[in-house]
């Protein structure tokens, strides 16, 4: 027993550094020096987010006496209730191990320069108080709130998962501020100060030679086009939905709008908490990033994917014709269809958005036992091809909170229908309805897949990192399981939709730029149908792919097509709009949809 105790004492006193570290914490105070957070630019070098000086009011409770709380609140512009709450929080914090009443604690954060200046003039009246400088996020750009994100004080969860954080530090909460936190934050420096046995500061350790300078964060350049983003947000005023524009060759997101949105400046000041609660309680949910979180039935935009799958599976050819009698004849004209020529082939079916054609295609794939021995096996082949296009799982965009949408598998229907089902049982999925759900980002990615004739680069909003490299996931191509020649047929159908079909309103430059598009009118059991559009331009060597989704907007041609047309025209004409384009933009920006 004596030997065991001796070994344990030797370990504690000689080998273990735990007590030395505790002693060091008692003897030294590491006063943080905050680095400048990396700034953010758009793809054209326009400054979007920068830093400005801000100040924290610090309190050393072991050195304070009585003071006039009303006068202090008047000096720094806060309510007495807020001050008393913060004082209570500081006192409660000092009950925890490792906190000393002789070490400064943050009392009030984000004082403006004039507020800090007024307090400095009266500092002699408030022993134990001091001002500590740091930087605060400022937004020169008042759009793209869901992309840019915001910073706020780290909470208990943040502190528990990130050892580099300390109480009072700020951290990105959403958008690129969160997903690129490690690159933007930089590395804190510190001054090493000596403390006596009562915790009082006595000066610098080792003459300041132990101090460490901060390392500033890295700047980011986004793929967002600031002008295009602002234009798209303007057209989505008074509406709920999303607009996503992508450069097909690179996967760079040119614009990402979630409507309604908000001015990011609202979440930068001392009023951030009140403003956040106001946004959180708003009935139209402006904090909800619909572009990546909203899951909707894709409607007829999904027919582009369906047509490619049917071609790849060999159940149809581009020239295969099916009949349409204002709907799918097998189920007594359900789903219904609008009037157009019949019979028709695949490109014509895409151009006219024929429902019946894609019902026939699903029937040919799922119900012909010469192709697959069971409907379950046939459906799994269908599902796997749809997933390869980018549906059913998160695409992996470099923003927090992306949803996966929903693509069912055969087990879902086996469970519901006890294994007895066929194409007619689930016919609505042939036209992008039923159980099918997709995010606006996934619909825009489908447009990129068609534009590239069968491949895509994972969509992303950060174009480059100062002194760093993008993740390789955002630079290499991901191929679908469908051959290029089949996608060429889909592109032909989308081109015909613009020149003489359901998307004729997207044809902004006849004879100059060939536009490809596909409308969608997604059924909504809770109200008016949703208006959707996806497209790309030019047809060959495409520069932009876009998806528009407007909740309760009705036919795709009502809102989706005109908004998509203006987005493509603005980008392809380098920030310019024709008189017709500007008129459409103005009309869209002043049109409101009443949501009951």
XYZ file of C-alpha atoms in Angstrom:
596
model
C 0.000 0.000 0.000
C 2.857 2.374 0.828
C 4.383 1.642 -2.586
C 1.084 2.338 -4.354
C 0.702 5.668 -2.555
C 4.281 6.606 -3.316
C 3.879 5.878 -7.014
C 0.636 7.848 -7.127
C 2.188 10.845 -5.355
C 5.164 10.752 -7.751
C 2.777 10.729 -10.701
C 0.729 13.660 -9.384
C 3.650 15.841 -8.317
C 6.304 15.061 -10.929
C 4.796 13.476 -14.061
C 1.360 15.055 -14.299
C 1.149 18.653 -15.508
C -2.371 19.165 -14.235
C -1.455 20.994 -11.036
C 1.144 23.069 -12.831
C -1.497 24.160 -15.308
C -3.819 25.079 -12.449
C -1.084 27.072 -10.799
C -0.316 28.831 -14.064
C -3.976 29.755 -14.453
C -3.853 31.315 -10.994
C -0.604 33.170 -11.694
C -1.219 34.351 -15.265
C -4.074 36.073 -17.036
C -4.178 35.679 -20.804
C -5.869 38.851 -22.023
C -7.274 38.141 -25.492
C -6.398 40.218 -28.549
C -9.044 39.666 -31.184
C -8.024 39.286 -34.833
C -9.761 41.011 -37.711
C -12.311 38.661 -39.243
C -11.875 37.994 -42.965
C -13.886 40.257 -45.250
C -16.201 39.018 -48.003
C -16.351 40.064 -51.673
C -18.636 39.117 -54.548
C -17.336 37.470 -57.749
C -16.580 40.884 -59.288
C -14.572 42.167 -56.327
C -17.349 44.252 -54.782
C -17.022 44.481 -51.001
C -20.024 42.927 -49.250
C -19.009 42.422 -45.612
C -16.282 44.221 -43.682
C -15.220 45.034 -40.126
C -15.625 48.209 -38.129
C -14.349 49.078 -34.656
C -16.634 48.240 -31.779
C -16.114 48.150 -28.048
C -17.000 45.965 -25.081
C -17.676 47.401 -21.656
C -15.674 45.265 -19.236
C -16.196 44.933 -15.478
C -13.784 43.680 -12.816
C -16.172 42.976 -9.986
C -13.441 42.735 -7.343
C -12.550 46.377 -7.953
C -15.967 47.985 -8.325
C -17.834 49.899 -5.677
C -21.276 51.463 -5.738
C -22.111 53.415 -8.898
C -25.023 55.225 -10.488
C -26.676 52.595 -12.718
C -29.092 55.104 -14.266
C -26.257 57.426 -15.289
C -24.287 54.492 -16.697
C -27.267 53.344 -18.768
C -27.723 56.863 -20.087
C -24.052 57.036 -21.081
C -24.050 53.840 -23.131
C -27.660 53.931 -24.310
C -29.165 50.818 -22.722
C -32.110 50.065 -20.455
C -31.581 49.554 -16.703
C -33.308 46.163 -16.942
C -30.678 45.029 -19.456
C -27.848 46.282 -17.242
C -29.133 44.500 -14.142
C -29.613 41.277 -16.111
C -26.061 41.428 -17.438
C -24.665 42.167 -13.961
C -26.473 39.111 -12.629
C -25.051 36.973 -15.446
C -21.510 38.148 -14.643
C -21.918 37.420 -10.924
C -23.326 33.961 -11.692
C -20.404 33.311 -14.010
C -17.938 34.060 -11.217
C -19.359 31.156 -9.199
C -17.828 28.742 -11.725
C -14.272 27.432 -11.286
C -11.604 29.313 -13.204
C -13.261 32.747 -12.988
C -11.808 35.445 -10.779
C -13.454 38.664 -9.534
C -10.143 40.373 -10.344
C -10.246 39.466 -14.046
C -12.265 41.653 -16.464
C -15.520 40.133 -17.766
C -17.663 41.364 -20.680
C -20.617 43.293 -19.314
C -22.076 44.987 -22.433
C -20.858 44.174 -25.920
C -20.893 46.051 -29.223
C -20.781 49.636 -28.002
C -20.441 52.152 -30.807
C -17.522 54.558 -30.941
C -19.528 57.520 -29.648
C -20.950 55.456 -26.771
C -17.493 54.200 -25.800
C -16.138 57.740 -26.081
C -18.774 59.166 -23.755
C -18.021 56.474 -21.208
C -14.261 57.047 -21.410
C -14.814 60.685 -20.491
C -16.612 59.590 -17.304
C -14.385 56.593 -16.567
C -13.086 58.099 -13.308
C -16.588 57.729 -11.835
C -16.634 53.972 -12.441
C -13.722 52.133 -10.829
C -13.439 48.527 -11.992
C -14.845 49.333 -15.435
C -12.857 49.486 -18.668
C -13.298 49.537 -22.436
C -11.920 46.767 -24.670
C -11.725 47.236 -28.426
C -12.663 44.613 -30.996
C -14.163 44.555 -34.492
C -17.796 44.169 -35.506
C -19.329 42.910 -38.739
C -20.766 45.533 -41.044
C -22.707 44.962 -44.243
C -22.137 47.280 -47.156
C -24.518 45.027 -49.097
C -28.108 44.792 -47.903
C -29.048 41.585 -49.730
C -28.197 37.859 -49.649
C -28.782 37.560 -45.898
C -29.236 33.784 -46.066
C -25.982 33.389 -48.013
C -23.831 35.797 -46.007
C -25.153 34.839 -42.567
C -24.343 36.729 -39.388
C -22.136 36.462 -36.302
C -23.263 36.364 -32.688
C -21.850 35.556 -29.273
C -20.962 31.887 -28.863
C -23.474 29.955 -26.781
C -22.905 27.024 -24.431
C -23.110 24.479 -27.269
C -20.577 26.394 -29.374
C -18.169 26.513 -26.443
C -18.545 22.787 -25.789
C -17.696 21.726 -29.362
C -14.933 24.253 -30.142
C -12.032 24.447 -27.689
C -10.654 27.563 -29.399
C -13.656 29.592 -28.245
C -14.003 31.395 -24.943
C -16.920 33.098 -23.264
C -17.637 36.372 -25.023
C -16.218 35.265 -28.386
C -18.265 35.699 -31.537
C -18.941 32.982 -34.094
C -20.725 32.627 -37.440
C -24.281 31.348 -37.059
C -25.619 30.762 -40.586
C -24.484 31.233 -44.184
C -20.830 31.427 -45.130
C -20.124 33.061 -41.771
C -20.846 29.644 -40.265
C -19.660 27.207 -42.940
C -16.336 29.050 -43.365
C -15.946 30.027 -39.709
C -12.487 28.423 -39.439
C -11.153 30.441 -42.374
C -12.841 33.740 -41.459
C -12.174 33.733 -37.721
C -8.398 33.921 -37.656
C -6.454 33.161 -34.496
C -6.662 35.116 -31.265
C -3.556 36.631 -29.769
C -3.046 37.447 -26.132
C -1.141 39.474 -23.581
C 0.244 37.414 -20.684
C -0.353 39.337 -17.462
C 0.836 38.411 -13.969
C -1.627 38.042 -11.092
C -0.961 38.059 -7.382
C -2.415 35.575 -4.892
C -5.650 37.565 -4.796
C -5.993 37.544 -8.598
C -5.078 41.219 -9.110
C -3.222 42.168 -12.300
C 0.382 43.209 -11.608
C 1.829 43.719 -15.060
C 3.150 41.876 -18.118
C 4.882 38.546 -17.831
C 8.503 38.478 -18.959
C 8.377 42.079 -20.083
C 5.743 41.313 -22.734
C 7.950 38.805 -24.541
C 5.406 36.040 -23.875
C 2.645 37.935 -25.662
C 1.311 36.548 -28.934
C 0.068 38.662 -31.848
C -3.281 37.739 -33.410
C -3.522 36.230 -36.897
C -6.223 37.822 -39.018
C -8.829 35.701 -40.790
C -8.761 34.908 -44.509
C -10.851 36.901 -46.947
C -13.494 35.133 -49.034
C -14.574 35.786 -52.606
C -18.071 34.530 -53.267
C -19.429 33.271 -56.564
C -22.483 35.505 -56.048
C -23.012 38.340 -58.534
C -24.131 41.215 -56.293
C -26.140 42.958 -59.003
C -27.907 39.774 -60.080
C -28.702 38.877 -56.470
C -30.221 42.309 -55.821
C -32.296 42.121 -59.011
C -33.657 38.664 -58.175
C -34.525 39.758 -54.630
C -36.306 42.819 -56.027
C -38.490 40.651 -58.282
C -39.320 38.299 -55.390
C -40.661 41.084 -53.163
C -44.121 40.285 -51.845
C -43.721 36.592 -52.631
C -42.586 33.406 -50.959
C -40.213 31.109 -52.755
C -36.705 30.990 -54.139
C -34.468 31.793 -57.085
C -31.209 29.926 -57.676
C -28.829 30.671 -60.568
C -25.755 28.522 -61.242
C -22.838 28.687 -63.652
C -23.106 25.159 -65.106
C -19.434 24.647 -65.961
C -18.190 25.372 -62.433
C -21.162 24.839 -60.096
C -20.678 28.397 -58.812
C -23.926 29.869 -57.498
C -24.499 33.253 -59.133
C -27.573 34.150 -57.105
C -29.483 32.464 -54.310
C -32.654 34.145 -53.130
C -34.931 32.937 -50.357
C -38.032 35.096 -50.191
C -38.971 36.810 -48.060
C -35.562 37.881 -46.860
C -34.245 40.590 -44.531
C -31.480 43.167 -44.305
C -28.415 41.511 -42.674
C -27.669 44.819 -40.931
C -30.544 44.010 -38.541
C -28.390 41.352 -36.856
C -25.240 43.396 -36.231
C -26.018 45.870 -33.443
C -26.921 45.760 -29.758
C -30.528 45.376 -30.916
C -29.665 42.072 -32.610
C -31.612 40.053 -30.029
C -34.793 42.113 -30.409
C -34.485 42.116 -34.198
C -33.935 38.359 -34.278
C -37.056 37.762 -32.204
C -39.008 40.049 -34.534
C -37.830 38.076 -37.585
C -38.407 34.753 -35.847
C -42.008 35.654 -35.012
C -42.849 37.058 -38.458
C -45.614 34.930 -40.071
C -43.860 34.703 -43.455
C -40.680 33.259 -41.860
C -37.929 35.473 -43.335
C -35.257 33.487 -41.453
C -36.195 30.331 -43.382
C -33.729 29.690 -46.230
C -36.228 28.341 -48.746
C -33.610 27.906 -51.501
C -31.934 25.054 -49.624
C -34.459 24.173 -46.899
C -37.778 24.407 -48.706
C -38.932 21.053 -50.080
C -41.563 21.273 -52.782
C -43.104 19.035 -55.446
C -41.002 19.908 -58.528
C -43.996 19.537 -60.832
C -43.351 19.479 -64.555
C -39.726 20.611 -64.209
C -39.161 16.989 -63.148
C -40.209 15.784 -66.611
C -36.731 16.621 -67.912
C -35.263 14.070 -65.493
C -38.016 11.549 -66.242
C -37.478 11.762 -69.989
C -33.735 11.179 -69.590
C -34.334 8.133 -67.360
C -36.819 6.590 -69.817
C -34.313 7.047 -72.650
C -31.457 5.562 -70.618
C -33.594 2.575 -69.621
C -34.451 1.976 -73.259
C -38.228 2.007 -72.754
C -38.607 4.863 -75.250
C -36.630 6.460 -78.070
C -36.592 10.183 -78.902
C -39.099 9.517 -81.668
C -41.425 7.285 -79.635
C -44.947 8.725 -79.735
C -47.756 8.419 -77.200
C -51.309 9.671 -77.322
C -52.924 12.247 -75.061
C -56.668 12.879 -74.818
C -56.554 15.878 -72.498
C -54.993 13.465 -70.004
C -53.716 9.922 -69.515
C -56.157 7.577 -71.315
C -55.359 4.526 -69.178
C -56.780 6.233 -66.071
C -59.684 7.980 -67.811
C -57.727 11.166 -68.574
C -56.166 11.391 -65.123
C -53.805 13.178 -64.619
C -55.456 15.783 -66.831
C -53.587 17.667 -69.535
C -54.148 20.850 -71.507
C -54.900 20.821 -75.228
C -52.060 20.154 -77.686
C -51.239 17.984 -80.693
C -51.494 14.208 -80.225
C -49.772 11.800 -80.559
C -46.396 13.373 -79.905
C -42.746 12.412 -79.364
C -40.454 13.193 -76.421
C -39.111 16.631 -77.483
C -42.658 17.737 -78.272
C -43.899 16.344 -74.950
C -41.311 18.416 -73.098
C -42.122 21.500 -75.173
C -45.857 21.210 -74.493
C -45.440 19.755 -70.978
C -47.692 16.809 -71.809
C -48.655 14.898 -68.656
C -49.867 11.798 -70.457
C -46.544 11.195 -72.229
C -44.633 10.746 -68.988
C -47.372 8.568 -67.535
C -46.970 6.278 -70.549
C -43.198 6.307 -70.017
C -43.484 5.292 -66.363
C -45.916 2.515 -67.347
C -43.458 1.219 -69.959
C -40.676 1.078 -67.367
C -42.501 -0.347 -64.344
C -45.160 -2.650 -65.781
C -43.365 -4.523 -68.584
C -42.085 -7.789 -67.074
C -39.878 -8.355 -70.155
C -37.652 -5.525 -68.911
C -37.521 -6.232 -65.166
C -38.983 -9.286 -63.395
C -40.799 -7.227 -60.758
C -42.123 -3.726 -60.291
C -39.873 -3.390 -57.220
C -36.705 -4.042 -59.228
C -37.823 -1.719 -62.009
C -38.573 1.035 -59.498
C -35.163 0.695 -57.831
C -33.476 1.196 -61.217
C -35.608 4.310 -61.713
C -34.778 5.623 -58.247
C -31.033 5.073 -58.622
C -30.946 7.025 -61.868
C -32.945 9.881 -60.353
C -30.570 9.984 -57.373
C -27.566 10.122 -59.739
C -29.047 13.314 -61.214
C -28.935 14.984 -57.790
C -32.297 14.302 -56.130
C -33.143 12.565 -52.876
C -30.018 13.550 -50.927
C -28.333 16.858 -50.062
C -26.155 18.105 -52.902
C -23.575 19.245 -50.339
C -23.701 22.995 -50.941
C -21.295 24.909 -48.675
C -24.111 26.355 -46.567
C -25.546 24.989 -43.341
C -29.036 23.490 -43.228
C -29.545 22.032 -46.716
C -32.454 19.566 -46.866
C -32.462 16.367 -48.892
C -35.876 16.491 -50.545
C -37.505 13.104 -50.981
C -37.352 10.291 -53.517
C -39.179 7.150 -52.295
C -37.914 3.611 -52.796
C -39.924 0.488 -53.553
C -40.151 -0.472 -49.869
C -42.242 2.627 -49.209
C -44.897 1.463 -51.640
C -44.618 -2.181 -50.573
C -45.458 -1.088 -47.039
C -48.407 1.068 -48.099
C -49.877 -1.251 -50.743
C -48.818 -4.625 -49.250
C -46.636 -5.368 -52.272
C -49.519 -5.020 -54.755
C -48.858 -1.911 -56.819
C -47.865 -0.800 -60.326
C -47.371 2.386 -62.327
C -51.037 3.353 -62.097
C -50.907 3.206 -58.295
C -48.161 5.843 -58.148
C -48.756 7.599 -61.473
C -48.446 11.104 -59.975
C -44.669 10.729 -59.530
C -44.330 10.619 -63.339
C -45.090 14.352 -63.445
C -43.160 15.410 -60.338
C -46.061 15.164 -57.891
C -47.068 12.636 -55.259
C -44.262 11.763 -52.904
C -41.562 13.548 -54.927
C -40.024 16.548 -53.135
C -37.069 18.692 -54.173
C -35.383 21.885 -53.062
C -35.085 24.849 -55.456
C -31.323 24.208 -55.415
C -31.884 20.659 -56.686
C -34.140 21.950 -59.476
C -31.459 24.466 -60.497
C -28.922 21.654 -60.424
C -31.145 19.654 -62.812
C -30.980 22.615 -65.202
C -27.167 22.485 -64.886
C -27.171 18.747 -65.623
C -29.135 19.276 -68.834
C -26.950 22.262 -69.750
C -23.811 20.127 -69.316
C -25.453 17.132 -71.003
C -25.105 14.763 -68.083
C -22.758 16.081 -65.389
C -22.590 18.753 -62.720
C -20.185 20.279 -60.250
C -21.454 20.390 -56.686
C -23.083 23.835 -56.231
C -21.175 26.239 -53.983
C -21.218 29.922 -53.022
C -17.522 30.481 -52.200
C -15.351 30.996 -55.249
C -11.953 31.359 -53.595
C -10.284 31.636 -50.188
C -7.377 34.003 -49.598
C -4.231 31.904 -49.055
C -6.345 28.761 -49.159
C -7.960 26.248 -51.470
C -11.530 25.147 -52.006
C -12.509 21.645 -51.027
C -11.939 19.358 -54.014
C -15.633 18.376 -53.814
C -16.403 21.768 -55.379
C -14.017 21.433 -58.295
C -14.530 17.993 -59.856
C -17.357 16.823 -62.097
C -20.005 14.374 -60.946
C -21.489 12.361 -63.771
C -25.015 11.045 -63.847
C -25.755 7.475 -64.919
C -27.334 8.773 -68.143
C -25.430 9.158 -71.408
C -24.803 12.542 -73.055
C -26.859 11.773 -76.158
C -30.015 11.366 -74.104
C -29.553 14.738 -72.461
C -29.196 16.319 -75.892
C -32.748 15.178 -76.638
C -33.947 16.780 -73.392
C -32.183 20.037 -74.306
C -33.907 19.978 -77.702
C -37.295 19.668 -76.017
C -36.480 22.534 -73.640
C -35.358 24.711 -76.552
C -38.647 24.026 -78.347
C -40.534 24.895 -75.146
C -39.086 28.401 -75.393
C -39.522 28.957 -79.110
C -43.071 27.651 -79.338
C -44.173 25.904 -76.162
C -45.011 26.638 -72.547
C -41.872 28.761 -71.976
C -42.198 31.171 -74.891
C -42.043 34.076 -72.443
C -38.415 33.163 -71.633
C -37.246 33.906 -75.184
C -35.637 37.275 -74.496
C -33.302 37.424 -77.496
C -34.752 35.713 -80.600
C -32.031 34.832 -83.076
C -29.325 36.070 -80.666
C -29.272 33.720 -77.668
C -30.988 30.331 -77.732
C -32.716 29.741 -74.384
C -33.842 26.346 -73.072
C -36.560 26.119 -70.439
C -39.188 24.034 -68.709
C -42.203 25.269 -66.788
C -43.738 23.655 -63.769
C -47.141 24.077 -62.161
C -46.929 22.133 -58.927
C -50.185 21.083 -57.325
C -50.603 22.363 -53.783
C -53.210 20.682 -51.554
C -53.168 23.671 -49.191
C -54.023 26.397 -51.693
C -53.212 27.775 -55.113
C -50.640 25.862 -57.183
C -46.953 26.796 -57.090
C -45.305 28.460 -60.104
C -41.967 26.963 -61.170
C -39.459 27.334 -63.988
C -36.024 25.994 -64.774
C -33.848 26.827 -67.742
C -30.412 27.635 -69.073
C -28.791 29.720 -71.795
C -27.289 29.678 -74.303
C -28.248 26.198 -75.495
C -24.658 25.473 -76.530
C -21.818 26.459 -74.194
C -24.304 27.553 -71.476
C -23.292 30.275 -69.034
C -26.204 30.265 -66.614
C -28.786 27.790 -65.322
C -31.670 29.033 -63.220
C -34.597 27.744 -61.179
C -37.488 29.861 -59.909
C -40.130 28.647 -57.454
C -42.953 30.935 -56.329
C -45.352 29.568 -53.733
C -49.038 29.856 -54.726
C -48.008 31.587 -57.955
C -50.226 29.472 -60.209
C -49.027 28.468 -63.673
C -45.284 28.360 -64.259
C -45.617 30.938 -67.018
C -47.118 33.517 -64.629
C -44.155 34.087 -62.299
C -41.499 31.437 -62.876
C -40.872 32.133 -66.563
C -40.684 35.974 -66.461
C -38.450 36.020 -63.388
C -36.164 33.363 -64.883
C -36.032 35.232 -68.192
C -34.908 38.481 -66.544
C -32.284 36.683 -64.434
C -30.738 35.063 -67.521
C -30.872 38.246 -69.593
C -29.228 40.385 -66.905
C -26.345 37.971 -66.451
C -25.733 37.219 -70.128
C -25.837 40.917 -71.008
C -23.324 41.758 -68.270
C -25.634 43.652 -65.966
C -27.844 45.249 -68.585
C -31.540 44.748 -69.292
C -33.503 45.561 -72.414
C -36.521 47.840 -72.114
C -38.734 44.754 -72.199
C -36.644 43.040 -69.521
C -36.758 46.079 -67.246
C -40.531 46.316 -67.699
C -40.911 42.674 -66.624
C -38.615 43.230 -63.637
C -40.643 46.250 -62.594
C -43.918 44.360 -62.955
C -42.648 41.410 -60.935
C -41.266 43.639 -58.171
C -44.605 45.398 -57.685
C -46.779 42.275 -57.864
C -47.740 40.863 -54.489
C -49.264 37.462 -53.732
C -51.806 37.371 -50.936
C -51.097 34.496 -48.538
C -54.013 33.580 -46.322
